[in-house]
CSV table of C-alpha atoms in Angstrom, one decimal:
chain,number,residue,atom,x,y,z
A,1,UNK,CA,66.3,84.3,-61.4
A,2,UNK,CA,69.3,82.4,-59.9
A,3,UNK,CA,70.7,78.8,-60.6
A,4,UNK,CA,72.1,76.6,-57.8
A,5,UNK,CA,74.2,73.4,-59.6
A,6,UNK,CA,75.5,70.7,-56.7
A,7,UNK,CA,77.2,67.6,-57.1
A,8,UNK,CA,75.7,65.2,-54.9
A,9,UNK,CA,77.1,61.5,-53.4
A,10,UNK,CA,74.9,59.5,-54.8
A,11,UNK,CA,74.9,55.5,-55.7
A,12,UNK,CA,71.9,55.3,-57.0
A,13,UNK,CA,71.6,52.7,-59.9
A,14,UNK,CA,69.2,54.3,-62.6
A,15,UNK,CA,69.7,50.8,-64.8
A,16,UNK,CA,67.8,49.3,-62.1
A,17,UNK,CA,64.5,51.2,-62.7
A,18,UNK,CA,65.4,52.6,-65.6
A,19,UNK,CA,67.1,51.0,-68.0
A,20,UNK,CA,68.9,53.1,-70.4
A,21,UNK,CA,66.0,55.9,-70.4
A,22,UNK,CA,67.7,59.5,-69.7
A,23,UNK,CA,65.9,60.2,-66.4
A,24,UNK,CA,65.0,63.4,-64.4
A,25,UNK,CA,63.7,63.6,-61.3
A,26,UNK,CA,61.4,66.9,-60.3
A,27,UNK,CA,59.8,68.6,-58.3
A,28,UNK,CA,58.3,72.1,-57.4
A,29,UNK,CA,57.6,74.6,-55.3
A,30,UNK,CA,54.5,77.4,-56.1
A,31,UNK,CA,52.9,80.2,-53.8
A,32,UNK,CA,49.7,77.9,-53.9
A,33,UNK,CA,47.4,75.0,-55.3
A,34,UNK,CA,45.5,76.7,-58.3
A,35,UNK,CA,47.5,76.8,-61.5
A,36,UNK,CA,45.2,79.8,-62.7
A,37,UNK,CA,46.4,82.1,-59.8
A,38,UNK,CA,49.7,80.9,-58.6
A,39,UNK,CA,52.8,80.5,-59.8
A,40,UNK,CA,55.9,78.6,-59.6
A,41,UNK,CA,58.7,80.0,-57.8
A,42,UNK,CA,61.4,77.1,-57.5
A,43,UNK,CA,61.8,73.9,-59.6
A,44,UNK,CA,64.3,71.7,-58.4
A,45,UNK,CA,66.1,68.5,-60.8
A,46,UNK,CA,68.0,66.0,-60.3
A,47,UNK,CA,70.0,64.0,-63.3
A,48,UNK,CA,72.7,61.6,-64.0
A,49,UNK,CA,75.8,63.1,-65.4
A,50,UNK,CA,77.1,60.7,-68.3
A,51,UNK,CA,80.5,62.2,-69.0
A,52,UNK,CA,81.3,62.0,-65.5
A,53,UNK,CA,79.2,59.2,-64.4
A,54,UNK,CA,78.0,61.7,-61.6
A,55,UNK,CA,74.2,63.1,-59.9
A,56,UNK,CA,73.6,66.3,-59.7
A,57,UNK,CA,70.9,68.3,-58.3
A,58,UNK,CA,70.0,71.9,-60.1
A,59,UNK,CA,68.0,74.6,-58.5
A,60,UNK,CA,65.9,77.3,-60.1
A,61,UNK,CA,65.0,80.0,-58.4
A,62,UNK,CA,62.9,83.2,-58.9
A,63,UNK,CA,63.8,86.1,-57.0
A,64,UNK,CA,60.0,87.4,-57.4
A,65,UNK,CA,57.0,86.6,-59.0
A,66,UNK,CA,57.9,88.3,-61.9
A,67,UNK,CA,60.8,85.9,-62.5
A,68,UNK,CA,58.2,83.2,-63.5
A,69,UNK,CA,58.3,83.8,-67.0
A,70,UNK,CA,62.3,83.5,-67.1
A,71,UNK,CA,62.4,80.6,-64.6
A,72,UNK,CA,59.7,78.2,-67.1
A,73,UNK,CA,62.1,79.1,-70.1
A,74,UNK,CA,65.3,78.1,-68.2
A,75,UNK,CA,63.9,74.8,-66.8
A,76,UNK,CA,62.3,74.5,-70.7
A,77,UNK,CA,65.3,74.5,-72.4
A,78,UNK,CA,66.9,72.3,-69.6
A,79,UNK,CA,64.6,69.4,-69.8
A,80,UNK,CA,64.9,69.1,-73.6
A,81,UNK,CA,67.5,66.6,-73.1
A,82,UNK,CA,65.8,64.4,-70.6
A,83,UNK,CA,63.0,61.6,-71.9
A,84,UNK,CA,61.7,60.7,-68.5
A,85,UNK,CA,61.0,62.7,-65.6
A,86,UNK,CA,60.3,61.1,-62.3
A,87,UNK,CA,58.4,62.8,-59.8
A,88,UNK,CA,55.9,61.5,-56.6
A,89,UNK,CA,52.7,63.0,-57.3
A,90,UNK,CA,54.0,64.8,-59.9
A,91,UNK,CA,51.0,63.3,-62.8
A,92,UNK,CA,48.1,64.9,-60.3
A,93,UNK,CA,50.5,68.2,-59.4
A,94,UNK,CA,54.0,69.2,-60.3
A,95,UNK,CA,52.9,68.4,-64.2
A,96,UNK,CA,50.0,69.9,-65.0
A,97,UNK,CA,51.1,72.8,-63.1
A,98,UNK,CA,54.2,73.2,-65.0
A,99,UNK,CA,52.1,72.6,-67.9
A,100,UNK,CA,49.4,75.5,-67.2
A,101,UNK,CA,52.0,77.8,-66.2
A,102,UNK,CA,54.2,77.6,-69.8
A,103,UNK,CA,50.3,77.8,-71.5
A,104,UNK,CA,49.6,81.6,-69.6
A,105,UNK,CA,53.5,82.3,-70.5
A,106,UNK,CA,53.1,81.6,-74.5
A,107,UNK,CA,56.1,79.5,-73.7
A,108,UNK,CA,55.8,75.9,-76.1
A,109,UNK,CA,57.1,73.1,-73.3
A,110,UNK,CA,59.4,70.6,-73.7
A,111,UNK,CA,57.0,68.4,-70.7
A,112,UNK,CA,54.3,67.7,-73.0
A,113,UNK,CA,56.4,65.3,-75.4
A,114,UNK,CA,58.5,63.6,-72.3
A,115,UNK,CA,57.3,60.3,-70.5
A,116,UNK,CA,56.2,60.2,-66.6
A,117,UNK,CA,57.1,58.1,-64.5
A,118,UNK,CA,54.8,58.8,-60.9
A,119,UNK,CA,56.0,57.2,-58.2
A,120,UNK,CA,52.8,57.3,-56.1
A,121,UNK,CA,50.9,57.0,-58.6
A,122,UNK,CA,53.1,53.6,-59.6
A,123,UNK,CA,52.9,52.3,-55.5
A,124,UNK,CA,49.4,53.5,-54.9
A,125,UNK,CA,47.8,50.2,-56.8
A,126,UNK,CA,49.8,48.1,-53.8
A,127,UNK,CA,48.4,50.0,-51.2
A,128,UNK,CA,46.4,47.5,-50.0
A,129,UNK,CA,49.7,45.4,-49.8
A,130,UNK,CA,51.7,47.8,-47.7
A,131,UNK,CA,51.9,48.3,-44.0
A,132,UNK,CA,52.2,52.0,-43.8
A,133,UNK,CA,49.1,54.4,-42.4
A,134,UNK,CA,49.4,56.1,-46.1
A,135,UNK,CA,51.5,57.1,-49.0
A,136,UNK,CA,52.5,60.5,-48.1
A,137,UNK,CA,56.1,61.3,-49.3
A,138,UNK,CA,56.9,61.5,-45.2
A,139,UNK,CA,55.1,58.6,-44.3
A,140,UNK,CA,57.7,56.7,-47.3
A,141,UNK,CA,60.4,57.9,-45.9
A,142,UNK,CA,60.1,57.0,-42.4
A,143,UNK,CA,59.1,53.8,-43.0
A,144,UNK,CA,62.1,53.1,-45.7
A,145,UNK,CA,64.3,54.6,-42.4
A,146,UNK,CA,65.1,57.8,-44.1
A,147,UNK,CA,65.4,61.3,-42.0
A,148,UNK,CA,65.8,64.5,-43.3
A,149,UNK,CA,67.3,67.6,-41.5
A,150,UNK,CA,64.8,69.6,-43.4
A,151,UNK,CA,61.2,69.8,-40.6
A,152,UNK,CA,59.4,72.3,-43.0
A,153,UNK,CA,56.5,71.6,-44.9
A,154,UNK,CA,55.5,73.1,-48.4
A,155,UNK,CA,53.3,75.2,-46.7
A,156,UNK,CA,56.0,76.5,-44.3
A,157,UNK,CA,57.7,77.1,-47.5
A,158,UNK,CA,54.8,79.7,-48.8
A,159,UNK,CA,55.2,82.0,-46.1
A,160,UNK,CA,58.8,82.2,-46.5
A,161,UNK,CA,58.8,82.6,-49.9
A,162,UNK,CA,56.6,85.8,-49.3
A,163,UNK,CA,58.8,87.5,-46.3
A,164,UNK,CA,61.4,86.9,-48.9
A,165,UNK,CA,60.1,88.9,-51.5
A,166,UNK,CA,59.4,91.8,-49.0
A,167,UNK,CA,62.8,91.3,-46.5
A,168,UNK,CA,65.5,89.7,-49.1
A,169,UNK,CA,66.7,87.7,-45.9
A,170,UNK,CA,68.7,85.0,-47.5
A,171,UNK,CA,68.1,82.6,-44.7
A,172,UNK,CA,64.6,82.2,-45.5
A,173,UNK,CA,65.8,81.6,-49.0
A,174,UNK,CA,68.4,78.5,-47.4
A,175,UNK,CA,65.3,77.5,-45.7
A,176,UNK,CA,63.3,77.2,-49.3
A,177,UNK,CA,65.9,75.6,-51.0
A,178,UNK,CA,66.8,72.9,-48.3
A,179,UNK,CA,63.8,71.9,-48.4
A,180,UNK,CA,63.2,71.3,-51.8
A,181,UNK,CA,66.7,69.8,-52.2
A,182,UNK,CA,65.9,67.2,-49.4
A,183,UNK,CA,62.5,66.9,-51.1
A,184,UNK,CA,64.8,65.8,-54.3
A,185,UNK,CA,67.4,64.3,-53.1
A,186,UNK,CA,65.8,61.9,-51.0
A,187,UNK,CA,63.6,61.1,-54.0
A,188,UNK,CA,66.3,59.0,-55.4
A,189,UNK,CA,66.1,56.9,-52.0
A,190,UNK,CA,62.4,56.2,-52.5
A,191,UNK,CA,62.8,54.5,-55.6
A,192,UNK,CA,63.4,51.2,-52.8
A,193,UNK,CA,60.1,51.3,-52.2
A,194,UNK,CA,59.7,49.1,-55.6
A,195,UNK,CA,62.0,46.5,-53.8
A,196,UNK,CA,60.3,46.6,-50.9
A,197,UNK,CA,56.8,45.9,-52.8
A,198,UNK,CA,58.4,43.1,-54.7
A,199,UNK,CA,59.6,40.9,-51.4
A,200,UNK,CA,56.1,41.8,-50.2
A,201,UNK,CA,54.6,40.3,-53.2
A,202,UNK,CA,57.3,37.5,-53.7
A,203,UNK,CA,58.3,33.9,-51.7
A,204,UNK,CA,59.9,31.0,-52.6
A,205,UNK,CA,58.4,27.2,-52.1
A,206,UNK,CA,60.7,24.5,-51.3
A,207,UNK,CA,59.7,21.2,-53.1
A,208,UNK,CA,61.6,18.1,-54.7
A,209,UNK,CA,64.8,20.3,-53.8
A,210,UNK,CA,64.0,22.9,-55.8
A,211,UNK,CA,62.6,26.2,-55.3
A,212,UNK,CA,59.4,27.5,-57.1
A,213,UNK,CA,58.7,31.1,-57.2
A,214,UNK,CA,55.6,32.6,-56.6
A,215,UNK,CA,54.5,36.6,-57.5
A,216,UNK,CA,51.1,37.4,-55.7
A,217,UNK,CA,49.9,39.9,-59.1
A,218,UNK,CA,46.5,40.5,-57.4
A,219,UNK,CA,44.3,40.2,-54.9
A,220,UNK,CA,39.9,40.7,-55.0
A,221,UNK,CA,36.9,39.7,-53.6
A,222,UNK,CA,34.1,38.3,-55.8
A,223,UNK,CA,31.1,37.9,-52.7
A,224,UNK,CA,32.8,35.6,-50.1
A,225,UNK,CA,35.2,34.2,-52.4
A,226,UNK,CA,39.2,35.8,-52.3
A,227,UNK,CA,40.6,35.5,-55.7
A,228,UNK,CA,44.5,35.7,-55.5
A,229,UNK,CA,46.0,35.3,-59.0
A,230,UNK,CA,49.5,34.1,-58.8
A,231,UNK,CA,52.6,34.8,-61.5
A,232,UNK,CA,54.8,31.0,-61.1
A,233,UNK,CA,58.1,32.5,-62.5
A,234,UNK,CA,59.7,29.4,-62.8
A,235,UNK,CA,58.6,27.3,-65.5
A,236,UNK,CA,57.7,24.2,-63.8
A,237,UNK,CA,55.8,22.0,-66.7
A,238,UNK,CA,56.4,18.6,-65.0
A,239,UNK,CA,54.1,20.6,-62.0
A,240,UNK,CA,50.1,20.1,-61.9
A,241,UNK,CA,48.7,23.1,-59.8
A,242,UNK,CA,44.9,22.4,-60.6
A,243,UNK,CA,42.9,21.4,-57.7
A,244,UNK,CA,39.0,21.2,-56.7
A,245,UNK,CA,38.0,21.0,-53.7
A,246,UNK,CA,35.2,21.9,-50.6
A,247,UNK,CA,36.6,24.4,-49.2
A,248,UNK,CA,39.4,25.9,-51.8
A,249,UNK,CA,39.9,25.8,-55.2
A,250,UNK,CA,43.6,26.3,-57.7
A,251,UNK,CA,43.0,27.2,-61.2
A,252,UNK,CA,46.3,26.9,-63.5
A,253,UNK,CA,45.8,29.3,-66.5
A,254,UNK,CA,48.8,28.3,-68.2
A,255,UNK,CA,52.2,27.2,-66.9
A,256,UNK,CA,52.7,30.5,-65.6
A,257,UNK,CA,49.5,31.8,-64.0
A,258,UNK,CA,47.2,30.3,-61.4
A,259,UNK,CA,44.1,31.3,-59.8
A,260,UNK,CA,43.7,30.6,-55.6
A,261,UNK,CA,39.9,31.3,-54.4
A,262,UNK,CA,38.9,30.7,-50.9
A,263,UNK,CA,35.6,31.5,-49.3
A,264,UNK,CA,36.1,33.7,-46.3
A,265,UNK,CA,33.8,35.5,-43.7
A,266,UNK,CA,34.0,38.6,-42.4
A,267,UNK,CA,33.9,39.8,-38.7
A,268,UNK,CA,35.5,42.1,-36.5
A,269,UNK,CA,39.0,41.6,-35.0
A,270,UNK,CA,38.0,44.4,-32.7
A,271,UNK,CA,35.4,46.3,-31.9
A,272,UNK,CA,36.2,48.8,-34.2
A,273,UNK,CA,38.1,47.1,-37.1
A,274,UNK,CA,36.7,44.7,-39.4
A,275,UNK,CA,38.5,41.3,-40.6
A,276,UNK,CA,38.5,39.1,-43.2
A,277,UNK,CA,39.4,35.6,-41.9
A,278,UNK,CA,39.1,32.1,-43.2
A,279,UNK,CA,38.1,28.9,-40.7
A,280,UNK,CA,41.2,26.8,-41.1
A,281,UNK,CA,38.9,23.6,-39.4
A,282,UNK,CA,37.6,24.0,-42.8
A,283,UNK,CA,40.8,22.8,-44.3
A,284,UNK,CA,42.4,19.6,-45.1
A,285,UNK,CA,43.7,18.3,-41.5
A,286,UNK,CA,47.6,18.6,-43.0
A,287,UNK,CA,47.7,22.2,-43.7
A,288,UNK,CA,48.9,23.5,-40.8
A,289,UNK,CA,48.6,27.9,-40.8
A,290,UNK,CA,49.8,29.7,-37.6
A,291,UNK,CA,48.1,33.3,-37.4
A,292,UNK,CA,51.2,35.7,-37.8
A,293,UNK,CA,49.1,39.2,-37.0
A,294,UNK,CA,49.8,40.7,-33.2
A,295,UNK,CA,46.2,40.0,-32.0
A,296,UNK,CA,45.0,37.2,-30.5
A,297,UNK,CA,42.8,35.0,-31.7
A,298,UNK,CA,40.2,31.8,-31.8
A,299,UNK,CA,42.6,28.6,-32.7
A,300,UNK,CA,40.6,28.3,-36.0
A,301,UNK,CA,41.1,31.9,-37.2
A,302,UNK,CA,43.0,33.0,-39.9
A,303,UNK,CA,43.3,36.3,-41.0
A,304,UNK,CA,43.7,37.5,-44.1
A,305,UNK,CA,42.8,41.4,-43.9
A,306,UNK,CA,42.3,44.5,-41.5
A,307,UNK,CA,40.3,47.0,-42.6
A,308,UNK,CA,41.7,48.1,-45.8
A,309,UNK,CA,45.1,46.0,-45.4
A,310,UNK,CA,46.0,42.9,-46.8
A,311,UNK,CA,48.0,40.2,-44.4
A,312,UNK,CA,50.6,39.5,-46.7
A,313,UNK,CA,52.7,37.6,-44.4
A,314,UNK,CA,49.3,35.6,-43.7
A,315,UNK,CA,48.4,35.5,-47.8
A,316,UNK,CA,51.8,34.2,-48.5
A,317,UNK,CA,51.7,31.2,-46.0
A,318,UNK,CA,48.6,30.0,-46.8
A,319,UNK,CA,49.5,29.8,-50.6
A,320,UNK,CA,52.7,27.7,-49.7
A,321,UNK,CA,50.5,25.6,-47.6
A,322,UNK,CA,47.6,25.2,-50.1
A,323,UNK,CA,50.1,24.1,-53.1
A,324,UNK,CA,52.5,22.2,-50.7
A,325,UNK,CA,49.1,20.1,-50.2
A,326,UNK,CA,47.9,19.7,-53.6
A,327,UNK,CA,51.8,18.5,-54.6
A,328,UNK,CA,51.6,16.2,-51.8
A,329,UNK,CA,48.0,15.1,-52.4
C-alpha cells in the first residue's frame, strides 16, 4: 500500500459552505459495484490544512487486492480527525461501501460516527430547477465550465487496475490516480453549483425605491393549480401580499412566507414534449409577461415547464409581475 500527499492551489472558501466544520472531501475507486465481492483499491481525500492554511489532496493506494485490509486501516485512522466528509454520491456509494468493507475486515470505522454531506444528493431536490440534461458529476462540470485533462471513466479505471496487478506498469497506475485526483480535485469546484442554484431560485423586486427579495423555496402542482411558495427575505411589515382573485391567488403566511397558485393547462410545446403554460389573456390587462423560452409561441402563451423542467426565468417574471400588480392595485 503506497501514500501519495500533494499540495494543491486551491482558494476554495470552506467558511462558505461549511462554516467552521473540519471538512473532507472523498471519494473512491473499487474493482466493481457489489460491496460483498469487491473491494476498494484507492481512496482519495482532500482536506484543509490549518497550520498552514493550505489544501491538500492524499492518495491511498493498494498495490493488490490483498492490500485492502491495510489500505481501510490507514484511511481509518486518517479520517478520525475529520467531522464531515463531503462526497457526490457518496451516501448511495462511496459510504456504504467503505462501510461494508471495514465490516468483512473486523476493522471498527471511524465513518459511522462522522456527518455526510452529499452533494447530489443535496442538488438532486432542485432538479427540476436546473437546466442541465442530468446530475452526473460530468454533466456538473461542463456546465459550471470545468475540463479536466483526465477522459477516463471509473470503468476505464477497472481494467487498469487489473493489467496492473498482472504487468506493474506504473503508467496505468498514473492513469488511476489522475483520475481519481481530478475526480477530487475538481470536487472542490462543484461546490458553485449551490451558488448557481441560489440565483436560480433568487430575484430582486424594485418598488418604492427599495428592493424586496424573493426565494422561490418550492414549486408543485395540486390538479391544475401551480403552488409556488415564496421565502420574502426582507422583512417588509408595512407590505400587504394577500390577494384574491379569478384567475390567481397570493396567500401571505406570515411576513416572511407567501403562497402564489395559478391554474394552468397543459399541452404540448412540440409534438414530443409536453408543457405547462398559463393563458396570460386570463390576466389583469397590466401585467405584461413576455415568453423568455427559445420556441415560438401563440401571443397568449406562457410557459411555465418542459417536460420535467421548470422555466425559472419564466416563474421568476411572472411572480414580479403578479406582486408588482397587487402593490399597485
Amino acid at each position: 500500500m503506497e501514500k501519495h500527499d500533494y499540495l494543491i492551489n486551491s482558494k476554495f472558501n470552506k467558511h462558505k459552505y461549511f462554516h467552521d466544520k473540519n471538512v473532507c472531501f472523498l471519494d473512491i475507486e473499487t474493482t466493481g459495484l457489489s460491496r460483498k465481492f469487491n473491494q476498494i483499491y484507492l481512496i482519495g481525500l482532500v482536506y484543509f490544512n490549518n497550520k498552514n492554511k493550505s489544501w491538500y489532496l492524499s492518495q491511498f493506494f493498494a498495490n493488490n487486492i490483498n492490500e485492502e485490509h491495510i489500505l481501510l486501516e490507514q484511511v481509518n485512522k486518517f479520517i478520525s480527525k475529520f467531522n464531515l466528509l463531503v462526497t457526490y454520491n457518496g451516501d448511495s456509494f462511496d459510504i456504504p461501501f467503505i462501510k461494508h468493507r471495514f465490516k468483512i475486515h473486523k476493522i471498527n470505522n471511524n465513518i459511522s460516527s462522522t456527518d455526510s454531506f452529499d452533494i447530489y444528493r443535496k442538488i438532486k431536490k432542485y432538479d427540476s430547477y436546473l437546466p442541465f440534461d442530468n446530475l452526473k458529476l460530468k454533466t456538473i462540470e461542463k456546465n459550471l465550465n470545468i475540463f479536466r485533462e483526465d477522459k477516463y471513466t471509473g470503468k476505464d479505471c477497472i481494467n487498469f487496475y487489473y493489467e496492473y496487478i498482472n504487468t506493474k506498469d506504473d503508467t496505468l497506475k498514473d492513469k488511476i490516480l489522475k483520475h481519481n485526483f481530478d475526480d477530487l480535485y475538481y470536487l472542490l469546484d462543484i461546490m458553485q453549483i449551490f451558488d448557481v442554484i441560489q440565483n436560480i431560485k433568487n430575484f430582486d423586486i424594485e418598488y418604492n425605491d427599495k428592493f424586496i427579495s424573493i426565494e422561490i423555496d418550492e414549486i408543485n402542482l395540486t390538479g391544475d393549480i401551480i403552488n409556488i411558495y415564496c421565502n420574502i427575505l426582507v422583512e417588509k411589515p408595512d407590505i400587504n401580499f394577500i390577494y384574491f382573485g379569478d384567475t390567481f391567488n397570493i396567500i401571505q403566511k406570515d411576513k416572511n412566507h407567501m403562497i402564489i397558485k395559478l391554474e394552468v393547462n397543459e399541452g404540448f410545446i412540440t409534438p414530443t414534449k409536453k408543457c405547462l403554460f398559463i393563458n396570460k389573456s386570463k390576466l389583469p390587462p397590466s401585467i405584461y409577461l413576455e415568453d423568455m423560452t427559445e420556441y415560438m409561441l401563440p401571443e397568449d402563451i406562457f410557459v411555465l415547464k418542459i417536460e420535467n423542467k421548470y422555466q425559472m426565468k419564466n416563474i421568476k417574471k411572472l411572480i414580479k409581475q403578479l406582486i408588482l400588480y397587487i402593490l399597485n392595485f
